[in-house]
mmCIF file with all atom_site columns, C-alpha atoms in Angstrom:
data_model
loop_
_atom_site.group_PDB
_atom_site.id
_atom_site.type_symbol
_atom_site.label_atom_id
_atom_site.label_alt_id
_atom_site.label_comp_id
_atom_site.label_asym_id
_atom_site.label_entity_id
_atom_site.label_seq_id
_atom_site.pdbx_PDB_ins_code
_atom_site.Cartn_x
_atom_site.Cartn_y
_atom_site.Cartn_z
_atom_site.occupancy
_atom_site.B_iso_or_equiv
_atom_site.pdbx_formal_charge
_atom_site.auth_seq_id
_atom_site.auth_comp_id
_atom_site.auth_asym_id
_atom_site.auth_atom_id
_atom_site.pdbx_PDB_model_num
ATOM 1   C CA . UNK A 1 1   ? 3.405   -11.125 -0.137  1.00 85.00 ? 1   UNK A CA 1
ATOM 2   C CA . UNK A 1 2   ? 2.754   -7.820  -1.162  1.00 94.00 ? 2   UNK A CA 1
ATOM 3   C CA . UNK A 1 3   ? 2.548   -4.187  -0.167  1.00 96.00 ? 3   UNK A CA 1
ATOM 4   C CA . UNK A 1 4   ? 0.881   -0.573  -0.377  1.00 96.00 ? 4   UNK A CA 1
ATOM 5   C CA . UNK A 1 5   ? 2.712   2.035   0.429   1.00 95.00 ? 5   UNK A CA 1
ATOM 6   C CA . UNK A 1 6   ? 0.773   4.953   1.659   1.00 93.00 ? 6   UNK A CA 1
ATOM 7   C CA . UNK A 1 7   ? 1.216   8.408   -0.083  1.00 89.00 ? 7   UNK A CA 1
ATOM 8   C CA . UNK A 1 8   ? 3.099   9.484   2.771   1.00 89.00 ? 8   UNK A CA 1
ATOM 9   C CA . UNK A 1 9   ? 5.884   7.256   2.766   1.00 93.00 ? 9   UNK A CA 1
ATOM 10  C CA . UNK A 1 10  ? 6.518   7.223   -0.892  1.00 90.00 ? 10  UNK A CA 1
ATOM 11  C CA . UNK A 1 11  ? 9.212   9.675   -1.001  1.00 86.00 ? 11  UNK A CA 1
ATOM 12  C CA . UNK A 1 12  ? 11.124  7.829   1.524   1.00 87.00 ? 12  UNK A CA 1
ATOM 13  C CA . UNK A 1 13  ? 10.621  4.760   -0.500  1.00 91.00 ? 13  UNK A CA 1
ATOM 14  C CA . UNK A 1 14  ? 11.815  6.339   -3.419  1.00 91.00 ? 14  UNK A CA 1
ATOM 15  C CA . UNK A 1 15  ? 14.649  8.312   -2.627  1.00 90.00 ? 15  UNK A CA 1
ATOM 16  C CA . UNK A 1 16  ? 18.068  7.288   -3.873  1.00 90.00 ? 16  UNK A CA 1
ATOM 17  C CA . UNK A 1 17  ? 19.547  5.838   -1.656  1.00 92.00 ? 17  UNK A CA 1
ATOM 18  C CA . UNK A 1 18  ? 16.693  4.734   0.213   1.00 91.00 ? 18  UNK A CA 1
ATOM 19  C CA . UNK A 1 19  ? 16.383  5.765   3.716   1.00 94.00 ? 19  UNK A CA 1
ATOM 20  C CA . UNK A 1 20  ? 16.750  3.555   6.635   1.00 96.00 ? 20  UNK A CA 1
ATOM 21  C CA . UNK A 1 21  ? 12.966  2.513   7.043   1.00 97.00 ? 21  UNK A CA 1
ATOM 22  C CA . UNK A 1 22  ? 12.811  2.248   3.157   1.00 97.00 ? 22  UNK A CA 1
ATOM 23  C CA . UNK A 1 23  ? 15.677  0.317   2.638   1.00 96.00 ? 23  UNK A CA 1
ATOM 24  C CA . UNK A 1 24  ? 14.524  -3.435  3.637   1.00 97.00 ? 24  UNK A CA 1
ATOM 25  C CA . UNK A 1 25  ? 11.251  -2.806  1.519   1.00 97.00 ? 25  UNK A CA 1
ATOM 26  C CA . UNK A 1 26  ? 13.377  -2.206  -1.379  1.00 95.00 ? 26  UNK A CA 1
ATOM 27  C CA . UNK A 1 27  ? 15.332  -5.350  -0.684  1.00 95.00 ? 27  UNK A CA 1
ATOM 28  C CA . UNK A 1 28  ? 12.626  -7.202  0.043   1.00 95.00 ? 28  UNK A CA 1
ATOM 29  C CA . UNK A 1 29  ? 11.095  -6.343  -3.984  1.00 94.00 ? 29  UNK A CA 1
ATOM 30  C CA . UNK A 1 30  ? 14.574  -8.108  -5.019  1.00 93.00 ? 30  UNK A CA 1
ATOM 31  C CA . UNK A 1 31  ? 13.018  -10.966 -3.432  1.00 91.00 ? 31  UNK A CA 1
ATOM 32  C CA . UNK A 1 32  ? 10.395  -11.191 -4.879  1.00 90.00 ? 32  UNK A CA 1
ATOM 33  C CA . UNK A 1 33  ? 7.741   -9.031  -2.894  1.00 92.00 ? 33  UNK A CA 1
ATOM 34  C CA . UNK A 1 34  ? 5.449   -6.706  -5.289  1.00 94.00 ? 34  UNK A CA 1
ATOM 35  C CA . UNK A 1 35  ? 4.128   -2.553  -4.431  1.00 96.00 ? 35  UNK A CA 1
ATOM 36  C CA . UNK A 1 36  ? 0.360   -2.906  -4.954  1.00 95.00 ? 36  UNK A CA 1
ATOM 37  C CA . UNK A 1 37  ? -0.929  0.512   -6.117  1.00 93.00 ? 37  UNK A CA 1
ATOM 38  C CA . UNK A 1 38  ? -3.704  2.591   -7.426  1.00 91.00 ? 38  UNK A CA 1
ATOM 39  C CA . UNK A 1 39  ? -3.379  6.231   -9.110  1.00 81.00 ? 39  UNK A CA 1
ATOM 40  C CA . UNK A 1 40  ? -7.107  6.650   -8.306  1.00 77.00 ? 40  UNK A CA 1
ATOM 41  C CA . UNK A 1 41  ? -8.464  8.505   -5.113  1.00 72.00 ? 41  UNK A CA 1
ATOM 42  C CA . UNK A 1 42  ? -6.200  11.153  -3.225  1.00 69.00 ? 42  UNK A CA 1
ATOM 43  C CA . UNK A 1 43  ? -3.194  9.316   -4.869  1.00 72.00 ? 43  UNK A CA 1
ATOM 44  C CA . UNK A 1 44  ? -3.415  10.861  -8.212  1.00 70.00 ? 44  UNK A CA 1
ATOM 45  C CA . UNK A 1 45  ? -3.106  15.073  -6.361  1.00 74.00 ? 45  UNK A CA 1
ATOM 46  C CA . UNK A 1 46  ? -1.104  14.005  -3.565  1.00 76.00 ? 46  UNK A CA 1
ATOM 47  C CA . UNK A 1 47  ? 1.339   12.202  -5.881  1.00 78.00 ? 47  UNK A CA 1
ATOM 48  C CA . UNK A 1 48  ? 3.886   14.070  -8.860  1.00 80.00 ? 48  UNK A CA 1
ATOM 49  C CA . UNK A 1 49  ? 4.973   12.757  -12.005 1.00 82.00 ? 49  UNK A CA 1
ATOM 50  C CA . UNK A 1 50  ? 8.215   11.604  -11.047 1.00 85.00 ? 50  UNK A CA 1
ATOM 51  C CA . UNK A 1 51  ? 6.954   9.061   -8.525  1.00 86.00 ? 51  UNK A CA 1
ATOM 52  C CA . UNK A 1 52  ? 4.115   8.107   -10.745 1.00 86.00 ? 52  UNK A CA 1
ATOM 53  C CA . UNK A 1 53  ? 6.890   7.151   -13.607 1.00 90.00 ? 53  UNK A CA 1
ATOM 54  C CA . UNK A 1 54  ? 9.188   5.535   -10.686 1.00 92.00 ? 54  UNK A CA 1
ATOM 55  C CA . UNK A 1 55  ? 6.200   3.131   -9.762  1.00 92.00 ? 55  UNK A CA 1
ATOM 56  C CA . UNK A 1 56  ? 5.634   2.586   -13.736 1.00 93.00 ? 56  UNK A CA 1
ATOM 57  C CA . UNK A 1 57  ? 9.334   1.676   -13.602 1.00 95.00 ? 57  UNK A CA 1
ATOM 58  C CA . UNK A 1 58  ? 8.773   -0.507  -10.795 1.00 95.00 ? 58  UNK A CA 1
ATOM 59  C CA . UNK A 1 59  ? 5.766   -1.964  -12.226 1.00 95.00 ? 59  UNK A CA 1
ATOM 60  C CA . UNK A 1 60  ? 7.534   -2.213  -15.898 1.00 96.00 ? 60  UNK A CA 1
ATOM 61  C CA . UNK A 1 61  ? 10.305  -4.536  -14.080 1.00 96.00 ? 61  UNK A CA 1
ATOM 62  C CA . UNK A 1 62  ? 7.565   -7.148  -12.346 1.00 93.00 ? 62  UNK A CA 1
ATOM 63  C CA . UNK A 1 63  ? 8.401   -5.150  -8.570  1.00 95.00 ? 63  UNK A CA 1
ATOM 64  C CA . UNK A 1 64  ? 4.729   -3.783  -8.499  1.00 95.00 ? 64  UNK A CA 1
ATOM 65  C CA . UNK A 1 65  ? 1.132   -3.494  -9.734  1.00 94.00 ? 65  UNK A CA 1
ATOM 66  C CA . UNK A 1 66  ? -1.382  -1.024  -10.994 1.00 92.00 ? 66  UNK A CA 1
ATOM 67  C CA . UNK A 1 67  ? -4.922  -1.718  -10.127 1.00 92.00 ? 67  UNK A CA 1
ATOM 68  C CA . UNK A 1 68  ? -7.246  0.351   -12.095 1.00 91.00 ? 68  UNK A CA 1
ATOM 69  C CA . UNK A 1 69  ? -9.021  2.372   -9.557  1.00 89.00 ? 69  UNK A CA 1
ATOM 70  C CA . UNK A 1 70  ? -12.566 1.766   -11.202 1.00 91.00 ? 70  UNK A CA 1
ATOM 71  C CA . UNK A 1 71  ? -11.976 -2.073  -10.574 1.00 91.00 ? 71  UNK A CA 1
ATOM 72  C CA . UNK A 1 72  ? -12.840 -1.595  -6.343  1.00 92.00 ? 72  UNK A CA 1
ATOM 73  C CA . UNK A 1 73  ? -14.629 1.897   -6.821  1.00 92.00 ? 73  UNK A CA 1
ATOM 74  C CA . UNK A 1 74  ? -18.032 0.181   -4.863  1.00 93.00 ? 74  UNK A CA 1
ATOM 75  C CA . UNK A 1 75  ? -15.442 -0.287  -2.416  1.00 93.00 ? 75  UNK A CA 1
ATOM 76  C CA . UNK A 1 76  ? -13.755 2.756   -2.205  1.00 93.00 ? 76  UNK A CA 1
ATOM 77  C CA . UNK A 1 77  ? -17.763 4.543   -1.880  1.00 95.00 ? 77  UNK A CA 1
ATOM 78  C CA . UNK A 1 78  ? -18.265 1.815   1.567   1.00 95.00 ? 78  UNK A CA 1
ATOM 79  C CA . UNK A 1 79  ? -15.808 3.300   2.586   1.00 95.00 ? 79  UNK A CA 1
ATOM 80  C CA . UNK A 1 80  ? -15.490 6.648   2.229   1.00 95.00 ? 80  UNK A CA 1
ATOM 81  C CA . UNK A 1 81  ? -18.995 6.093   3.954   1.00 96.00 ? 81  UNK A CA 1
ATOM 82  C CA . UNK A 1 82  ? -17.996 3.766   6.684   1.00 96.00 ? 82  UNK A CA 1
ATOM 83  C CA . UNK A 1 83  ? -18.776 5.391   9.716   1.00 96.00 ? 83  UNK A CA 1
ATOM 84  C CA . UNK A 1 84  ? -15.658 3.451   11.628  1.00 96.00 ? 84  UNK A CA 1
ATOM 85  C CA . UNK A 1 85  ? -12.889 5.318   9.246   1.00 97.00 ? 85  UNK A CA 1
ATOM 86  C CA . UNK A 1 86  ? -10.978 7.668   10.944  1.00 95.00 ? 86  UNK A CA 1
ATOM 87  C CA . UNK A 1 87  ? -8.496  8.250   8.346   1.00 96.00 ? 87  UNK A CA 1
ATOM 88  C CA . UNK A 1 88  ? -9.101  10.740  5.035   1.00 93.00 ? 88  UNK A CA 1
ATOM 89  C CA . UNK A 1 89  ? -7.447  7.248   3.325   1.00 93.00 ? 89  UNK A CA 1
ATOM 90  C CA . UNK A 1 90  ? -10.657 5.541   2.094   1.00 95.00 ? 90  UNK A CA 1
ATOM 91  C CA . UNK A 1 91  ? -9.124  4.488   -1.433  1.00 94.00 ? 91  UNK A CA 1
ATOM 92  C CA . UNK A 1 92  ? -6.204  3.218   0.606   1.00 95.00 ? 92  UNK A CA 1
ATOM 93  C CA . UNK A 1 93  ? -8.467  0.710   2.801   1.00 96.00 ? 93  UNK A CA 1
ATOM 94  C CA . UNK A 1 94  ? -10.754 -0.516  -0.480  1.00 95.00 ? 94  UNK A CA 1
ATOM 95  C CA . UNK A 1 95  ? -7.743  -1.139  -2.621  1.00 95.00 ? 95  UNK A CA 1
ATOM 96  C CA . UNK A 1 96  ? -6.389  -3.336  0.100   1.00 94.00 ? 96  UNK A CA 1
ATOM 97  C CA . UNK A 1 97  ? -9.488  -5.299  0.698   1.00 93.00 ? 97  UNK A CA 1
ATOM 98  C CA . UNK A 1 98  ? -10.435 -5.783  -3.334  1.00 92.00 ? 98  UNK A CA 1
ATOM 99  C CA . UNK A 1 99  ? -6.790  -7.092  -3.756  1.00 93.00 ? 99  UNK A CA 1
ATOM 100 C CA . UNK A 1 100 ? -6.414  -8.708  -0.557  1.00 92.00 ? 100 UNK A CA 1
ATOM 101 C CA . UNK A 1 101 ? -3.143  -7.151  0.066   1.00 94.00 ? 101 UNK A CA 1
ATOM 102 C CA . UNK A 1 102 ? -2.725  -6.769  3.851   1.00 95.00 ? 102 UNK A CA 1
ATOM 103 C CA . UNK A 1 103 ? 0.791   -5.322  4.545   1.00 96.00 ? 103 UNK A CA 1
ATOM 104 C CA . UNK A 1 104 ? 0.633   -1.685  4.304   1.00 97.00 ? 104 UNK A CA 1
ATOM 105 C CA . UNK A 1 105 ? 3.915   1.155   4.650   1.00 98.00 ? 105 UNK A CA 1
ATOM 106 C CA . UNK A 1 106 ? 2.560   4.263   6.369   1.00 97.00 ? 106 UNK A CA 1
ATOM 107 C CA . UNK A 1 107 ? 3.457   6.764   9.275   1.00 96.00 ? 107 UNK A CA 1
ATOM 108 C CA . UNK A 1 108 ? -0.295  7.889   9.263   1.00 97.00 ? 108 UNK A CA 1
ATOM 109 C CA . UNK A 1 109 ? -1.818  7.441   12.900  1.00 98.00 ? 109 UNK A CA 1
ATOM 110 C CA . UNK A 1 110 ? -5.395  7.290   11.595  1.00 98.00 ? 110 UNK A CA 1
ATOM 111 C CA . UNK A 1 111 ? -4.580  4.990   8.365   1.00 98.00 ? 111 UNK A CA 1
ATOM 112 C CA . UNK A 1 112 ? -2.230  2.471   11.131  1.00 98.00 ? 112 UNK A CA 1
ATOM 113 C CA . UNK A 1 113 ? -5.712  2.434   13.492  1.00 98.00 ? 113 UNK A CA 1
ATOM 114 C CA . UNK A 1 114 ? -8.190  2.009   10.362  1.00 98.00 ? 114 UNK A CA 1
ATOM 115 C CA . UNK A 1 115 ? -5.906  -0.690  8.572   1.00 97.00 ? 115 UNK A CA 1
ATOM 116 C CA . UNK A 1 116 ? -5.987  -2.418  12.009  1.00 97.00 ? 116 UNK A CA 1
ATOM 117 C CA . UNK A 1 117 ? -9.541  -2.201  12.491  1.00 97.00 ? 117 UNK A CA 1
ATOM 118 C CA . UNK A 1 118 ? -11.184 -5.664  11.781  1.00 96.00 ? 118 UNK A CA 1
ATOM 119 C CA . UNK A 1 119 ? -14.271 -3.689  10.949  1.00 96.00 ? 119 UNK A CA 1
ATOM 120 C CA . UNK A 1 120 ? -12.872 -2.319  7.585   1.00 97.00 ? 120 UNK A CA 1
ATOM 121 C CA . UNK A 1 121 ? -9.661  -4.874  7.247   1.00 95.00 ? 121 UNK A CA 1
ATOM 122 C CA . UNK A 1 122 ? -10.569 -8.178  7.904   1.00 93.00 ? 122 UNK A CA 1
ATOM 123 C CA . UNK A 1 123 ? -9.696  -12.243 6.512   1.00 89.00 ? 123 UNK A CA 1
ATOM 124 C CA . UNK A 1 124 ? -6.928  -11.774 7.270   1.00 91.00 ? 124 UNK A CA 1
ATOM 125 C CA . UNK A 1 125 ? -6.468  -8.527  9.580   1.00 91.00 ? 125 UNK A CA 1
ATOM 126 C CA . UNK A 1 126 ? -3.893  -6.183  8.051   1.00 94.00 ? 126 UNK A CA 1
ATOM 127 C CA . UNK A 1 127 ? -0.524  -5.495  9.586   1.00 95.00 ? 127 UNK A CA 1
ATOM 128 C CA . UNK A 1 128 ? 1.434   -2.026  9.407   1.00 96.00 ? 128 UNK A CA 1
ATOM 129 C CA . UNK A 1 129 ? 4.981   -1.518  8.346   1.00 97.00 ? 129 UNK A CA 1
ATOM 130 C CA . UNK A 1 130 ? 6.275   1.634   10.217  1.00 96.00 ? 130 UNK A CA 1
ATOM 131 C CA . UNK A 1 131 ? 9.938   1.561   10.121  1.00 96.00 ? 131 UNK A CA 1
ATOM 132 C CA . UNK A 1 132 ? 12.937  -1.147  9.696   1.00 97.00 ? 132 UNK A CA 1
ATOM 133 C CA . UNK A 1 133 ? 12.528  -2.540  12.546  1.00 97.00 ? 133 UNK A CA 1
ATOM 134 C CA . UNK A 1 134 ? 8.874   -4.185  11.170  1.00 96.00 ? 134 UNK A CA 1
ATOM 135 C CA . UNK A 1 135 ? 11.208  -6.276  8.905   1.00 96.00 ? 135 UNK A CA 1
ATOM 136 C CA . UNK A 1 136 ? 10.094  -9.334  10.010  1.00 95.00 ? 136 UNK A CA 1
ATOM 137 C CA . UNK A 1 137 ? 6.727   -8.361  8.499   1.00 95.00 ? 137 UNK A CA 1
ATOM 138 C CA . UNK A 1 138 ? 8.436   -8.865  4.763   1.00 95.00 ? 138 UNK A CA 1
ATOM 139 C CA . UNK A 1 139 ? 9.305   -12.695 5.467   1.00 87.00 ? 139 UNK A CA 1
ATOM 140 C CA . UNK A 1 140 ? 7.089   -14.011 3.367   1.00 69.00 ? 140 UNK A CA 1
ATOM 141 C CA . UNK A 1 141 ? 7.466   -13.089 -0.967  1.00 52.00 ? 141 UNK A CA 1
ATOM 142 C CA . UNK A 1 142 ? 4.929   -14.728 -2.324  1.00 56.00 ? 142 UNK A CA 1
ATOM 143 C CA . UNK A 1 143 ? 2.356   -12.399 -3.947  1.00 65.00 ? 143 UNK A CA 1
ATOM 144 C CA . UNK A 1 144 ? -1.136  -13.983 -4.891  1.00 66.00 ? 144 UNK A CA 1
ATOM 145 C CA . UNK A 1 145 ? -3.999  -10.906 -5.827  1.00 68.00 ? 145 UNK A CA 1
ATOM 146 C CA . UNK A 1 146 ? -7.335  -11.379 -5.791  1.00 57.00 ? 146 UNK A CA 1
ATOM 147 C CA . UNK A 1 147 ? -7.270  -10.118 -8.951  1.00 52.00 ? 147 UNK A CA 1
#
């Protein structure tokens, strides 16, 4: 299985040591699971150049993947104009449904409601990691892209 981590919970993800929501992801990427991720959209002003290089790191050891942001851009434009998004996350919810990832790491009440929403996240509906105790969310490590 795999997983995007939301802007917003980056910094806890990173952070050395990594903090007590963070720290069964990070385990979890021992085993196996892979960060899906995009430096297109919001991501590439809401995120510096030390996280950028720690993802590259990530993605340089086989513990995530980039996914050109021009690859789901039709997408990303359905919806940013998807009347049923709450969220200002549209590159979020069209990287997810081009790559079929459907575990996402956020704290963002709109994003958690819009990722939810079988309208925009759908076959199969996606599921929200909000803190450790949505551990049981990482039991499966097997990471197939529809890419």
């Amino acid at each position: 299985m795999c997983i995007i981590v939301d802007a917003n919970r980056l910094g806890a993800f990173l952070a050395d040591p990594a903090t007590e929501d963070a720290a069964p992801i990070r385990n979890w990427l021992d085993r196996g699971g892979r960060i899906v991720y995009s430096t297109g959209g919001a991501f590439a002003t809401e995120v510096g150049y030390r996280t950028r290089a720690k993802l590259l790191s990530y993605a340089q050891a086989g513990k995530a993947k980039l996914i050109p942001a021009d690859q789901f851009a039709e997408d990303e434009r359905a919806m940013r104009d998807s009347t049923d998004r709450r969220s200002d996350d549209p590159h979020v919810l069209a990287l997810a449904r081009w790559t079929g990832v459907r575990l996402l790491y956020t704290g963002d009440p709109g994003l958690i409601a819009d990722f939810k929403n079988k309208k925009l996240v759908d076959r199969p509906r996606g599921k929200v990691y909000s803190r450790a105790a949505n551990a049981s969310l990482l039991t499966r490590t097997a990471c197939t892209l529809h890419v």
